[in-house]
mmCIF file of C-alpha atoms in Angstrom:
data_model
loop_
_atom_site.group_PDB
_atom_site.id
_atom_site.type_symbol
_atom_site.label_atom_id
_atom_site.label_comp_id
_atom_site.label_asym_id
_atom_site.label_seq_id
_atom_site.Cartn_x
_atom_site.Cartn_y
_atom_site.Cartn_z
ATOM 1 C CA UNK A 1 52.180 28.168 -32.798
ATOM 2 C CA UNK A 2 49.371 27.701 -30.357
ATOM 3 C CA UNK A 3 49.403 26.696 -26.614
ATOM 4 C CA UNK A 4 46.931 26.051 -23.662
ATOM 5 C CA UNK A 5 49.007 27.777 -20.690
ATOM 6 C CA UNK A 6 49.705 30.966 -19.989
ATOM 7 C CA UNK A 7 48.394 34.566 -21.139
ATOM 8 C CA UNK A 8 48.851 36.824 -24.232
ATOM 9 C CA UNK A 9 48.140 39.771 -24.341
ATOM 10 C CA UNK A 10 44.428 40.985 -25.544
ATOM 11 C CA UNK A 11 45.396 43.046 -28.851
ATOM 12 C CA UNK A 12 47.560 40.476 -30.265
ATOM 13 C CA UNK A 13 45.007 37.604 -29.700
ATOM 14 C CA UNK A 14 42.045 39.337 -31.015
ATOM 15 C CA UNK A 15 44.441 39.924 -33.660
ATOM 16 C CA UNK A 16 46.000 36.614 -33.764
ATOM 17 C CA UNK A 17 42.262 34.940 -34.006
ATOM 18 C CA UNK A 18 41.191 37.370 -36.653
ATOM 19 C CA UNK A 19 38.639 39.518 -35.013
ATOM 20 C CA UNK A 20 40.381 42.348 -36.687
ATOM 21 C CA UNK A 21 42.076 42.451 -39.762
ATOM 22 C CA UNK A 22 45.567 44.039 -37.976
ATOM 23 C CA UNK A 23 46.955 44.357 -34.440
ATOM 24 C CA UNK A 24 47.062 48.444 -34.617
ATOM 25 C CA UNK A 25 43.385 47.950 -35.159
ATOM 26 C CA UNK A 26 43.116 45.828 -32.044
ATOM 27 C CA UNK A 27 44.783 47.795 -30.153
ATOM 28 C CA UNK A 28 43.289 51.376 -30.907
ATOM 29 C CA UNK A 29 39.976 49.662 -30.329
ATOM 30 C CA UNK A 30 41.354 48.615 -26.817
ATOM 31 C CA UNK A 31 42.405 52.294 -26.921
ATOM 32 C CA UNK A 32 38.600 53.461 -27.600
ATOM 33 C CA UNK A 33 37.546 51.583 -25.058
ATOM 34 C CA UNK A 34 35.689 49.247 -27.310
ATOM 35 C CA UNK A 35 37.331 46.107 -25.680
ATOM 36 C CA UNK A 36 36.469 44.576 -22.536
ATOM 37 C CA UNK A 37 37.624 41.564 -21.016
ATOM 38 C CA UNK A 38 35.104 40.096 -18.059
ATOM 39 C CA UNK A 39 33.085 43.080 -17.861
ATOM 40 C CA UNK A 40 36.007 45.856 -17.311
ATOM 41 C CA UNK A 41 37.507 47.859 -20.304
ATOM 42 C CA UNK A 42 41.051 47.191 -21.026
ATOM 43 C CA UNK A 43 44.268 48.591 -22.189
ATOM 44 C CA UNK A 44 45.928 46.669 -25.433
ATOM 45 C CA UNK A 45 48.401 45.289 -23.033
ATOM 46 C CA UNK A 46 46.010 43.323 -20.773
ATOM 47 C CA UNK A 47 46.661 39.889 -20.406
ATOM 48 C CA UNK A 48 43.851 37.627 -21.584
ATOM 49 C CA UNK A 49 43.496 33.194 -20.363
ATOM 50 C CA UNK A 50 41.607 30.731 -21.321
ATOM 51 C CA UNK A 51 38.027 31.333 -20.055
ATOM 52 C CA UNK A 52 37.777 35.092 -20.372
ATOM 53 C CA UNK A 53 34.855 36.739 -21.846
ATOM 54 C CA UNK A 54 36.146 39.195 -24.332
ATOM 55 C CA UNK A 55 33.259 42.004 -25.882
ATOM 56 C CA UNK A 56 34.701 43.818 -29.333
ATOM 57 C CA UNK A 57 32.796 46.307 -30.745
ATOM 58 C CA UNK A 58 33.797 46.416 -33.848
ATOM 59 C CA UNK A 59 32.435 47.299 -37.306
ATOM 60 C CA UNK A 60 29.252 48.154 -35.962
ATOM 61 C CA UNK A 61 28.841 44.862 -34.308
ATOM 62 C CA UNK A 62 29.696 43.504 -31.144
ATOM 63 C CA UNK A 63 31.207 39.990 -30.381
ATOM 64 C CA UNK A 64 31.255 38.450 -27.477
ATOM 65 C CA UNK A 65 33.694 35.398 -27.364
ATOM 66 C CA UNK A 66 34.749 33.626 -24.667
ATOM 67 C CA UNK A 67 38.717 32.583 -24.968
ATOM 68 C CA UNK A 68 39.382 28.644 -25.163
ATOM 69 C CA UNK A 69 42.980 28.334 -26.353
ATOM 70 C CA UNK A 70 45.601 30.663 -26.383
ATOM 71 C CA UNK A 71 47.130 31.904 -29.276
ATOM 72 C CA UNK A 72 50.479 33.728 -29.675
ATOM 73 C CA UNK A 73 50.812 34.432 -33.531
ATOM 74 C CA UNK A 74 48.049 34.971 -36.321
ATOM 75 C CA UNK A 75 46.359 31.626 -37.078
ATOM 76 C CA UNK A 76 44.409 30.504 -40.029
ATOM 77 C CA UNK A 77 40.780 30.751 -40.406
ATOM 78 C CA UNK A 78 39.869 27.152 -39.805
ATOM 79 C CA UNK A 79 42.184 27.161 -37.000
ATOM 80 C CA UNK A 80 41.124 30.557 -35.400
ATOM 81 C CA UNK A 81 37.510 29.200 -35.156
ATOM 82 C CA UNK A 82 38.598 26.678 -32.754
ATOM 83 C CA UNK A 83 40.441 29.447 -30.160
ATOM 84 C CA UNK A 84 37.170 30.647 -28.944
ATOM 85 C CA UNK A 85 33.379 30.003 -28.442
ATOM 86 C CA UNK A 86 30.784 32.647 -30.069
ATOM 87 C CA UNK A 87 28.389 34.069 -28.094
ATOM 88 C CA UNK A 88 27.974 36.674 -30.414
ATOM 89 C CA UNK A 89 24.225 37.909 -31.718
ATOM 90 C CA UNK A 90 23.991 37.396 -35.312
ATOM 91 C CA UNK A 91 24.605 39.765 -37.232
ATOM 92 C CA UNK A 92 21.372 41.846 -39.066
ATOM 93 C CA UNK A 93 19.815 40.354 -42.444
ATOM 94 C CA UNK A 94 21.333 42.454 -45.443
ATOM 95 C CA UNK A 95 17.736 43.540 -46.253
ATOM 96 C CA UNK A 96 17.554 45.045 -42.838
ATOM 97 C CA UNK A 97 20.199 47.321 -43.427
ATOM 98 C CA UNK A 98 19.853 50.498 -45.254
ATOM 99 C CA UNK A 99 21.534 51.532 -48.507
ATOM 100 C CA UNK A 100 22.912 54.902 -48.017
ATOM 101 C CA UNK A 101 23.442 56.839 -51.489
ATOM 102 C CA UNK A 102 22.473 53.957 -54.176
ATOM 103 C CA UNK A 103 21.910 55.843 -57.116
ATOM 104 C CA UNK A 104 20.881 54.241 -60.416
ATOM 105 C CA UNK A 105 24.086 52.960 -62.881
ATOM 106 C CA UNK A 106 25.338 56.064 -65.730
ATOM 107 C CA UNK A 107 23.190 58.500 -64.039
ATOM 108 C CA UNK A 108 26.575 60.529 -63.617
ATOM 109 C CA UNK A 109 27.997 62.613 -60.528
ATOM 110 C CA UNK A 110 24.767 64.336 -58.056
ATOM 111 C CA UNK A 111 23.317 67.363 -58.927
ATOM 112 C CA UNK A 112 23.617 70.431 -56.095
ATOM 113 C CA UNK A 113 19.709 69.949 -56.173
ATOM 114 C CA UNK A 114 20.243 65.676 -55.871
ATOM 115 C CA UNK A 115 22.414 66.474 -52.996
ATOM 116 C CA UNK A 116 19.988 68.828 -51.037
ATOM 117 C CA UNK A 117 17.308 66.240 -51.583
ATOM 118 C CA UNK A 118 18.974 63.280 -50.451
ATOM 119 C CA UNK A 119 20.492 65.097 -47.217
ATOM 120 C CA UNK A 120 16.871 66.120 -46.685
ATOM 121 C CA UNK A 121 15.527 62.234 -47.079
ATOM 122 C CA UNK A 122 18.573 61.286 -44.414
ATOM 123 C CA UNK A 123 17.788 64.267 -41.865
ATOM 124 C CA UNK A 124 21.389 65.763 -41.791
ATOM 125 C CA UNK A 125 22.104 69.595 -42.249
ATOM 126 C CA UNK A 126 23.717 70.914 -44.573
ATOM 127 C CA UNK A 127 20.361 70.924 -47.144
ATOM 128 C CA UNK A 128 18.746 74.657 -47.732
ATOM 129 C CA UNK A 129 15.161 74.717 -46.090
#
């Protein structure tokens, strides 16, 4: 299941160690060029060992872990922990982050005139004015 030699390649262990929820994920982010392994962006099939530095950007956060065991099929939770060392920043305080489109509960569907108004609040076009 798990082994300290060798290489894997970087989709399938960000995968494998449950950075993403599935390996097409992985990989299209490797695609995006949201993956980079010691500095240098990577295609999915780049192989990854144990000391890389591997930077996902993913979900509107970025992780930076640096690889400690090598993994070659999807691993629990408790076990995935131990594969790598976070470096990551923490992520922002809920109250930090801003609700987009809470309306109050049986209010119904948004007027044309709610709509305007709240695209005028959020700066986008698409509001008359």
């Amino acid at each position: 299941m798990a082994s300290d030699e060798g290489s894997v390649r970087v989709d399938s262990w960000i995968w494998s160690v449950r950075l993403t929820k599935t390996r097409s994920m992985a990989s299209s982010a490797c695609r995006a060029g949201h993956v980079r392994v010691n500095g240098e962006r990577v295609k999915p099939a780049h192989t990854v060992r144990s000391g890389d530095e591997v930077r996902l950007r993913h979900a509107g956060r970025d992780r930076i872990v640096v690889v400690s065991r090598i993994v070659r099929k999807r691993v629990g939770a408790p076990v995935a922990v131990e594969c790598y060392v976070d470096n990551s920043p923490p992520p922002p305080p809920r109250e930090h982050t801003v609700p987009i489109g809470l309306r109050d509960r049986g209010t119904g569907r948004p007027t044309k005139r709610d709509r305007r108004d709240m695209e005028r609040l959020r700066g986008t076009p698409g509001g008359l004015g």
